[in-house]
PDB file of C-alpha atoms in Angstrom:
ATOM      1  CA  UNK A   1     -22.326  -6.800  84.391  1.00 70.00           C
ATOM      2  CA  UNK A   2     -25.215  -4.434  83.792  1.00 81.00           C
ATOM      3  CA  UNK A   3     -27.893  -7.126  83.933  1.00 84.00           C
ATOM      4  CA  UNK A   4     -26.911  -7.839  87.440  1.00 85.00           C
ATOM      5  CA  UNK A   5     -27.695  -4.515  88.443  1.00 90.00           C
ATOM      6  CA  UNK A   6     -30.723  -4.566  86.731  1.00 93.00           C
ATOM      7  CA  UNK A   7     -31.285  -7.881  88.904  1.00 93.00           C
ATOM      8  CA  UNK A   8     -30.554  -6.177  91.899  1.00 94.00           C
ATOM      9  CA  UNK A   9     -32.538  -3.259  90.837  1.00 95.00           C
ATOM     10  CA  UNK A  10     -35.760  -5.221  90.266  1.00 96.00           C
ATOM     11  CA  UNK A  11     -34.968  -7.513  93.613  1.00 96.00           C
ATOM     12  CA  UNK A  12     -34.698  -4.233  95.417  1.00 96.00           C
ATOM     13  CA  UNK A  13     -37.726  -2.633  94.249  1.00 96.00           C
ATOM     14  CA  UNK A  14     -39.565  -5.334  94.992  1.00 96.00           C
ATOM     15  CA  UNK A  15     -38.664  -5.638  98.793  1.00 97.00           C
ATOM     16  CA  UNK A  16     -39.121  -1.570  98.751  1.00 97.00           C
ATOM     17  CA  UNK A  17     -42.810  -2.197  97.548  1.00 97.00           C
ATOM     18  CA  UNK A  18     -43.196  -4.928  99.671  1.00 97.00           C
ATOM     19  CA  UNK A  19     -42.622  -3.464 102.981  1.00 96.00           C
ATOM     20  CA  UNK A  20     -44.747  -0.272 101.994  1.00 96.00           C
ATOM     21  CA  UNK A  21     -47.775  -2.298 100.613  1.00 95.00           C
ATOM     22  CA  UNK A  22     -47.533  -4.873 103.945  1.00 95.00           C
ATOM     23  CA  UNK A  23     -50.519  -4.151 105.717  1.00 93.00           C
ATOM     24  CA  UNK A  24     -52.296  -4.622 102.222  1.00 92.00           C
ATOM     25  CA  UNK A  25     -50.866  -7.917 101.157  1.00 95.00           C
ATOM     26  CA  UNK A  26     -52.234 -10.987 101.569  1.00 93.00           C
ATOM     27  CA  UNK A  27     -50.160 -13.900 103.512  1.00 95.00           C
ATOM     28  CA  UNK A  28     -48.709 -15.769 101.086  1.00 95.00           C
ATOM     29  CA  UNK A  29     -47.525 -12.292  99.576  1.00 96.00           C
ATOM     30  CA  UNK A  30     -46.041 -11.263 103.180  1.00 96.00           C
ATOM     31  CA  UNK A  31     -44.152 -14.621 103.258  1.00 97.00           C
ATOM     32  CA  UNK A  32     -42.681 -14.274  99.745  1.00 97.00           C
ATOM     33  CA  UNK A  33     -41.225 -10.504 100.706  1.00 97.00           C
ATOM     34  CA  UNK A  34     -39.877 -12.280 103.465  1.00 97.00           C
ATOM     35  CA  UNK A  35     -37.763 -14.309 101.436  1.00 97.00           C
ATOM     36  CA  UNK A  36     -37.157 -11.711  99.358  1.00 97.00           C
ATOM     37  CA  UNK A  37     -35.794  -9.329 101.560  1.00 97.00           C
ATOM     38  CA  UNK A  38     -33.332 -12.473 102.930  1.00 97.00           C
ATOM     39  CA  UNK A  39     -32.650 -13.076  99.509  1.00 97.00           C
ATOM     40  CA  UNK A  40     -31.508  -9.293  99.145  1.00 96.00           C
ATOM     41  CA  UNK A  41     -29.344  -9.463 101.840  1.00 96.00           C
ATOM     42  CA  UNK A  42     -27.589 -12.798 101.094  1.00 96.00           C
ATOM     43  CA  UNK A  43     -27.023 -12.291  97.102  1.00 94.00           C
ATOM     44  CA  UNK A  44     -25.691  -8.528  97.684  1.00 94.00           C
ATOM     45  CA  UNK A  45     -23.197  -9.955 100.218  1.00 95.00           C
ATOM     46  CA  UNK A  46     -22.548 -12.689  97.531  1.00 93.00           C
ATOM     47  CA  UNK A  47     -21.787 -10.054  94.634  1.00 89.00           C
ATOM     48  CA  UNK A  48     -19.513  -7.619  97.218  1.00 90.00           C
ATOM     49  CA  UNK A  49     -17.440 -11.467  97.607  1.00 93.00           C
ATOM     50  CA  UNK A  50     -17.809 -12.294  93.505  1.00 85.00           C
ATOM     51  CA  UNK A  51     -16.301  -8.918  93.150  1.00 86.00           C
ATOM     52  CA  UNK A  52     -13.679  -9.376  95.558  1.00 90.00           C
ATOM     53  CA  UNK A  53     -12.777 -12.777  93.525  1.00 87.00           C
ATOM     54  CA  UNK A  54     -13.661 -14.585  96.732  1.00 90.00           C
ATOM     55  CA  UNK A  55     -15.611 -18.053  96.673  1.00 90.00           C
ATOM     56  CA  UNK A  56     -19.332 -17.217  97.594  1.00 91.00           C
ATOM     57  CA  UNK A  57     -20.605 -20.701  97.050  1.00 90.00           C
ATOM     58  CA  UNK A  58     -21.113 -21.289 100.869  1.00 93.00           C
ATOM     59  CA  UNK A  59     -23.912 -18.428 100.906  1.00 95.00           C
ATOM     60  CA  UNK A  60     -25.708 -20.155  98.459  1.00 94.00           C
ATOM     61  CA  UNK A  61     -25.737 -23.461 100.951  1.00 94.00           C
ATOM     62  CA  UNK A  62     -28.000 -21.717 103.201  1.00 94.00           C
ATOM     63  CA  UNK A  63     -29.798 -19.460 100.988  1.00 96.00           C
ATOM     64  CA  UNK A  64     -31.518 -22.467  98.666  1.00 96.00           C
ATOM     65  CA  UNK A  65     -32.566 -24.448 101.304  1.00 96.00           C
ATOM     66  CA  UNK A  66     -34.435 -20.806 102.877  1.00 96.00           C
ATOM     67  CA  UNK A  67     -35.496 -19.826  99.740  1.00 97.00           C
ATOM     68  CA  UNK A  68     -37.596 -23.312  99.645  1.00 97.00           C
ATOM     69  CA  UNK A  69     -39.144 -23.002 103.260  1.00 97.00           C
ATOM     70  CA  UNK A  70     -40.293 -19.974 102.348  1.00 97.00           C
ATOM     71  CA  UNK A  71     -41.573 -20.802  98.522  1.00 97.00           C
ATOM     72  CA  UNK A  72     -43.005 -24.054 100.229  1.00 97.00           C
ATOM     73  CA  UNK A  73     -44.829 -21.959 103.138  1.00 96.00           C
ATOM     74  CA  UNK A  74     -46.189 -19.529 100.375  1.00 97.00           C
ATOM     75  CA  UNK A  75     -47.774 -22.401  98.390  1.00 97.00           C
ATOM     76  CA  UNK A  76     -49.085 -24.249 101.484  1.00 97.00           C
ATOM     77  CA  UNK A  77     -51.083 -21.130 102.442  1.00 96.00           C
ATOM     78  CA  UNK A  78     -52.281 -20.530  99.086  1.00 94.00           C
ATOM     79  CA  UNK A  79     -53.424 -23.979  98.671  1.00 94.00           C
ATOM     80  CA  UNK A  80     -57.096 -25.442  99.708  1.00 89.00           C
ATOM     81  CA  UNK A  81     -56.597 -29.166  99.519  1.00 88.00           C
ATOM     82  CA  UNK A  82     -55.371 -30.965 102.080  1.00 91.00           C
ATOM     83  CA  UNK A  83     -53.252 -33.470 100.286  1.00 93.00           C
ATOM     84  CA  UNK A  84     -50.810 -31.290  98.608  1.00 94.00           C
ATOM     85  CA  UNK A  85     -50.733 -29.177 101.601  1.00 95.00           C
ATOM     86  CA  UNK A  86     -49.694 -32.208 103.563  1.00 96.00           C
ATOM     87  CA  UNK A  87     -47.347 -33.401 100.662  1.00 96.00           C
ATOM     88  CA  UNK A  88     -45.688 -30.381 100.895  1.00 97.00           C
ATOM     89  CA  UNK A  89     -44.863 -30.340 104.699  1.00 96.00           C
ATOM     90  CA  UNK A  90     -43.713 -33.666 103.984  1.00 96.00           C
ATOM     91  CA  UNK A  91     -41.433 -32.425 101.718  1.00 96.00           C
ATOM     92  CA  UNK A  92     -39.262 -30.257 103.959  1.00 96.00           C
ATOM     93  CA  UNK A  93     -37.391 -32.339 106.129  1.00 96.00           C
ATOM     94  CA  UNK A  94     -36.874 -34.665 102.936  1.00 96.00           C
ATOM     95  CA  UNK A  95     -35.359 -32.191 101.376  1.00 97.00           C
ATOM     96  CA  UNK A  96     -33.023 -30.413 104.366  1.00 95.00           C
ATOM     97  CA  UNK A  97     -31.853 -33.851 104.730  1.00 96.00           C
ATOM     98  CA  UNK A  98     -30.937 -33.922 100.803  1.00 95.00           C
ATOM     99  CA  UNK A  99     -29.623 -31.276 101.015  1.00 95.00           C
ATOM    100  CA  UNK A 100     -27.183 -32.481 104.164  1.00 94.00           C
ATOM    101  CA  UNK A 101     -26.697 -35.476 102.091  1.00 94.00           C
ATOM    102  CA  UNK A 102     -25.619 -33.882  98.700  1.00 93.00           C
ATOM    103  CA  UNK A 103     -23.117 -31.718 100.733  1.00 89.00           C
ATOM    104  CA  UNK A 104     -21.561 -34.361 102.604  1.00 90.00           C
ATOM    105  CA  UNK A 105     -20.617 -36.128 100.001  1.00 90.00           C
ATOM    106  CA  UNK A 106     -20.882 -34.585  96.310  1.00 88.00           C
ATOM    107  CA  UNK A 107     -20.433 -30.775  96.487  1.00 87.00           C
ATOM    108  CA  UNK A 108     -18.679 -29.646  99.600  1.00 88.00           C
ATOM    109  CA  UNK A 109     -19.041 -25.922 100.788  1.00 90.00           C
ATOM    110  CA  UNK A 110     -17.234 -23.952  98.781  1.00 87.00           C
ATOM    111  CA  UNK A 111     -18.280 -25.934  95.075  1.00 88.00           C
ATOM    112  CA  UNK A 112     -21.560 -24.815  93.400  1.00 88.00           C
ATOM    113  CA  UNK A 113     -24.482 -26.786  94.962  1.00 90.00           C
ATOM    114  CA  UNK A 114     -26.546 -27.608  92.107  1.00 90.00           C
ATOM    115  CA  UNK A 115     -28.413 -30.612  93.381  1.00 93.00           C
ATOM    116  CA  UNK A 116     -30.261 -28.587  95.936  1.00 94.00           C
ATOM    117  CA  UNK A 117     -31.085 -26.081  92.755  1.00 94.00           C
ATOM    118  CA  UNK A 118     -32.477 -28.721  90.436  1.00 94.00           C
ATOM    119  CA  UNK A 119     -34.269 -30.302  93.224  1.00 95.00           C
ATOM    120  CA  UNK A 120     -35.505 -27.174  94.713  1.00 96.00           C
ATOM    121  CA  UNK A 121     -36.913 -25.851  91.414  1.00 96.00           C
ATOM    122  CA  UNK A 122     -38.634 -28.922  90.474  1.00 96.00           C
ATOM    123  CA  UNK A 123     -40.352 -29.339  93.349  1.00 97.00           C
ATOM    124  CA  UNK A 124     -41.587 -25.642  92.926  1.00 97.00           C
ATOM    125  CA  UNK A 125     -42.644 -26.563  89.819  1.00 96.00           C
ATOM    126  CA  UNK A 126     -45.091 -29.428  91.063  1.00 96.00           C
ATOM    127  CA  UNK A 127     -46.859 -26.456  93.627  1.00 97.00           C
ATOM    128  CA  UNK A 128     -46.764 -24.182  90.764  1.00 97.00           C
ATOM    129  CA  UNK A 129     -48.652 -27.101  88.640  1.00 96.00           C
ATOM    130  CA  UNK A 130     -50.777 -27.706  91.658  1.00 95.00           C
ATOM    131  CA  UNK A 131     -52.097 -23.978  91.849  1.00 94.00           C
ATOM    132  CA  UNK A 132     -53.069 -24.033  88.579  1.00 92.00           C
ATOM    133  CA  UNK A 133     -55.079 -27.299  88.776  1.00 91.00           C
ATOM    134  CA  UNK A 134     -56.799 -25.275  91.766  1.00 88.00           C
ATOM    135  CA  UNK A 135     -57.478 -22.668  89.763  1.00 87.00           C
ATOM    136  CA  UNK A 136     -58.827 -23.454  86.651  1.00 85.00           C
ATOM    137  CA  UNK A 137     -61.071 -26.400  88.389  1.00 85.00           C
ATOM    138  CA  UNK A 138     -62.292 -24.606  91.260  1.00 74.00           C
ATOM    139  CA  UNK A 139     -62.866 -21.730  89.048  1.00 59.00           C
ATOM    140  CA  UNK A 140     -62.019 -19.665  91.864  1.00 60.00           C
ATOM    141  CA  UNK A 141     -60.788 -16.691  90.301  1.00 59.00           C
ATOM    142  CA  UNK A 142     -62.305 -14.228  87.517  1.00 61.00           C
ATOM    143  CA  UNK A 143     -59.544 -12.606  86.599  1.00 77.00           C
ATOM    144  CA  UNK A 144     -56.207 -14.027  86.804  1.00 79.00           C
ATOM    145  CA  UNK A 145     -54.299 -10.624  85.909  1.00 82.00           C
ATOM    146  CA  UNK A 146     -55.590  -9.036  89.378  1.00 85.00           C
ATOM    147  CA  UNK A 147     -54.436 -12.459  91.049  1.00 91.00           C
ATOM    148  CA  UNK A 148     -50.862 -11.994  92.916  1.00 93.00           C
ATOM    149  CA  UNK A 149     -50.760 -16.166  93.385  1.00 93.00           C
ATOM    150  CA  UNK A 150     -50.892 -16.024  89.574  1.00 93.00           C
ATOM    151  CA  UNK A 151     -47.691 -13.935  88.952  1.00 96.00           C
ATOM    152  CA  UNK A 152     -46.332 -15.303  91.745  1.00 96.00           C
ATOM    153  CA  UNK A 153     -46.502 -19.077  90.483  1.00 96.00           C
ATOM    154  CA  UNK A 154     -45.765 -17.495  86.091  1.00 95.00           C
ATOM    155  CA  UNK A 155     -42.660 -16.169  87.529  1.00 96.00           C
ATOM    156  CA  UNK A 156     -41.759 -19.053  89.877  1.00 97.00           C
ATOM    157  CA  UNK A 157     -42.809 -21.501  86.386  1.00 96.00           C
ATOM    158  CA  UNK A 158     -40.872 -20.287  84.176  1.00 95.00           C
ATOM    159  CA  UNK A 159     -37.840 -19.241  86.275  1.00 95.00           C
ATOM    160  CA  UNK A 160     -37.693 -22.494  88.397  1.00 95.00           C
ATOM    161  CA  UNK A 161     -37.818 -24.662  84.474  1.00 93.00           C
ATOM    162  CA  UNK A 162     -35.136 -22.569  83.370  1.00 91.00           C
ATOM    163  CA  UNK A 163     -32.614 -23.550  86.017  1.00 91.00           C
ATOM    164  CA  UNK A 164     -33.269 -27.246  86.107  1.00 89.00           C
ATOM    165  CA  UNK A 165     -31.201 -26.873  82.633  1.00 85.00           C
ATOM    166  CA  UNK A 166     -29.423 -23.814  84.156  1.00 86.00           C
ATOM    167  CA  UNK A 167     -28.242 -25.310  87.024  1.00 84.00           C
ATOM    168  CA  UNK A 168     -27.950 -29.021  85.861  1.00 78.00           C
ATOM    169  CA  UNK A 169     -25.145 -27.420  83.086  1.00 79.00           C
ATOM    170  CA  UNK A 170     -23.294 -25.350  85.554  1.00 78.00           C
ATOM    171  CA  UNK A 171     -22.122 -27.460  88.183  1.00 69.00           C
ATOM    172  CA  UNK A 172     -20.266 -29.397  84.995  1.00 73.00           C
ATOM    173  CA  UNK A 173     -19.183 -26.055  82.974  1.00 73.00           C
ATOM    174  CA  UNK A 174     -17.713 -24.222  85.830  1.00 70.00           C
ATOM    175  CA  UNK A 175     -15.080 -27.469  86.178  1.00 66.00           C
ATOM    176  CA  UNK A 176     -14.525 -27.101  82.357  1.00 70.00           C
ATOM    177  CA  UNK A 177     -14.061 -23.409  81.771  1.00 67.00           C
ATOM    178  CA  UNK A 178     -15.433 -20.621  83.152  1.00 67.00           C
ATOM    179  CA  UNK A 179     -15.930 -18.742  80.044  1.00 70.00           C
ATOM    180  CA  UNK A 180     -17.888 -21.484  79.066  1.00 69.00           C
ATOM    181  CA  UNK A 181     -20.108 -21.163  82.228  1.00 71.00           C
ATOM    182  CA  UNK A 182     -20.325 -17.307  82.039  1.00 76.00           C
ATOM    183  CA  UNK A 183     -23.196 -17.164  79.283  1.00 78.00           C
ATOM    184  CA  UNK A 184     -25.572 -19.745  81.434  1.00 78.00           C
ATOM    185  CA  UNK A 185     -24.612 -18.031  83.796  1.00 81.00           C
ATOM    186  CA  UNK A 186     -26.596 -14.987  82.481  1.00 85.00           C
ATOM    187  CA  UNK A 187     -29.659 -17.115  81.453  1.00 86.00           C
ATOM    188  CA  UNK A 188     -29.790 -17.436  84.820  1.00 86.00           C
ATOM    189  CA  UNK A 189     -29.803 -13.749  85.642  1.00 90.00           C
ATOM    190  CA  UNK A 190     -32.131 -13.275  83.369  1.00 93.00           C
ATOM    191  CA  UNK A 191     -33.976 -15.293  84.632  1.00 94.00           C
ATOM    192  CA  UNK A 192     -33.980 -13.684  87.620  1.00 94.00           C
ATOM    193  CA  UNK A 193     -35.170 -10.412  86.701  1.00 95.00           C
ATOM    194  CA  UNK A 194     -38.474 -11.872  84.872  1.00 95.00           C
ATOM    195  CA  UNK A 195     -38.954 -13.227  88.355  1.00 96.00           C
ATOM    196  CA  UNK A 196     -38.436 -10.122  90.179  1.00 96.00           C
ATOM    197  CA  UNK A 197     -40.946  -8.301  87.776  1.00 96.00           C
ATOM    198  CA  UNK A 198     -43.865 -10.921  88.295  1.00 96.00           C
ATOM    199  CA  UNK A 199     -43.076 -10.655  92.261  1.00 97.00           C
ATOM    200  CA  UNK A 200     -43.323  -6.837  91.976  1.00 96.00           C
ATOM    201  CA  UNK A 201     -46.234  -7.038  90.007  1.00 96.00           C
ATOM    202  CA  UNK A 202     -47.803  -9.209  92.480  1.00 95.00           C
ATOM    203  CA  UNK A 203     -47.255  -7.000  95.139  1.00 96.00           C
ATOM    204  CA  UNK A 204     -48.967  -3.940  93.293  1.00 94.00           C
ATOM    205  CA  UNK A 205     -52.275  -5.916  91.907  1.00 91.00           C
ATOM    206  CA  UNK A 206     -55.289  -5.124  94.072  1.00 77.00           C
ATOM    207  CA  UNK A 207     -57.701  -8.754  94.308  1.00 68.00           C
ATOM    208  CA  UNK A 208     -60.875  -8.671  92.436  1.00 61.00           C
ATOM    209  CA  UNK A 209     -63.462  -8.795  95.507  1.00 58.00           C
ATOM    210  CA  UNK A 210     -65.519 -11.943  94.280  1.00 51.00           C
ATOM    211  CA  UNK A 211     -68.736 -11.640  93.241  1.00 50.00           C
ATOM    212  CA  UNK A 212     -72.151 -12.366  95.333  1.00 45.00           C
ATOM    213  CA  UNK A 213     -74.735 -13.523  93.163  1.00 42.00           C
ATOM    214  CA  UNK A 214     -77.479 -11.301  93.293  1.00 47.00           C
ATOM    215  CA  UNK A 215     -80.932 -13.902  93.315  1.00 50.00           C
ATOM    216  CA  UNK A 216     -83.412 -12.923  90.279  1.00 48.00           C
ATOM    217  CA  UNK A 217     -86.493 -11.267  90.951  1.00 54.00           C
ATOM    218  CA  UNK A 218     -89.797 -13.318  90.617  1.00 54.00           C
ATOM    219  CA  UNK A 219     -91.961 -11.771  87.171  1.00 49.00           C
ATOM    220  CA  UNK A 220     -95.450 -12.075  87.769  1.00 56.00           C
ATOM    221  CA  UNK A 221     -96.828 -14.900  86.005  1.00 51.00           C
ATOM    222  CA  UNK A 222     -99.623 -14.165  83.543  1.00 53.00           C
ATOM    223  CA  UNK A 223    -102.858 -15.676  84.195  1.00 46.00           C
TER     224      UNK A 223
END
């Protein structure tokens, strides 16, 4: 169980930096620490439960749907164009109502919701694509390594690609065995830290001011 700690470690850390570096962050940064610190709150309540050998899979019916109104507000703020900004507000009552849907009628409360997962993590996935596209064709940004929206949207890549498999394997393993479920289920912790990291990282990066061009000075001509 040590890599949970170190998840919790990381998840903590970053919350801790958050709220110190607050004044200093930009919005989409403040919204993500927001989530974060709910995050915190939820998942250490979840693990007290897990340790108690109590079902904690009602936590988690709240908590995804949160954890994309607040990954969906980051990326609409970050964003310039008005399309995907718009797509994604569309998104958000499509999805609560998903989400409603899927646990009327295929995984009930206390059963590991892993519909809302996938879904929530591919749809992350298209904002994350859709940052990138900003990026590298608006050529907005020098250097990416001094960009928190970059290792905000690497973490939030790679962890939300992850747990489409993750999650689309777990729902079926945990009604099989749970020793068969146990390993994914630390791919997905895992996974979790590497996102933690990125998100603290973010929060530390100071911006690259951008650049004024300076106009060239006029050489006399010969005559």
């Amino acid at each position: 169980m040590w890599s949970v700690y170190i998840y919790f470690a990381f998840l903590a850390l970053s919350v801790v930096v958050w709220s110190l570096r607050f004044k200093h962050l930009d919005t989409p940064q403040k919204i993500l620490g927001l989530c974060l610190a709910i995050t915190l709150l939820v998942e250490a309540y979840a693990a007290h439960l897990m340790f108690q050998k109590i079902n904690n899979s009602f936590l988690y019916h709240l908590l995804i749907p949160l954890q994309y109104l607040f990954l969906s507000g980051v990326f609409y703020v970050a964003l310039s164009g008005k399309r995907i900004r718009r797509a994604i507000l569309l998104t958000l009552p499509v999805y609560v109502v998903a989400v409603l849907i899927f646990f009327l009628t295929v995984q009930t409360i206390l059963e590991y919701n892993s519909y809302a997962r996938v879904l929530k993590n591919v749809l992350v996935v298209a904002w994350v694509l859709f940052y990138y596209r900003e990026v590298f064709i608006g050529v907005k940004v020098s250097r990416l390594e001094r960009e928190p929206m970059f290792w905000i949207s690497t973490g939030l890549l790679f962890y939300s690609l992850g747990n489409v498999f993750v999650d689309g394997l777990m729902y079926y393993l945990i009604h099989q065995s749970y020793s068969w479920a146990r390993p994914i289920y630390l791919i997905n912790v895992f996974l979790g830290i590497l996102l933690n990291l990125t998100f603290l990282i973010s929060f530390l990066v100071k911006r690259e001011p951008p650049k004024v061009a300076t106009p060239l000075k006029p050489y006399p001509i010969p005559l």
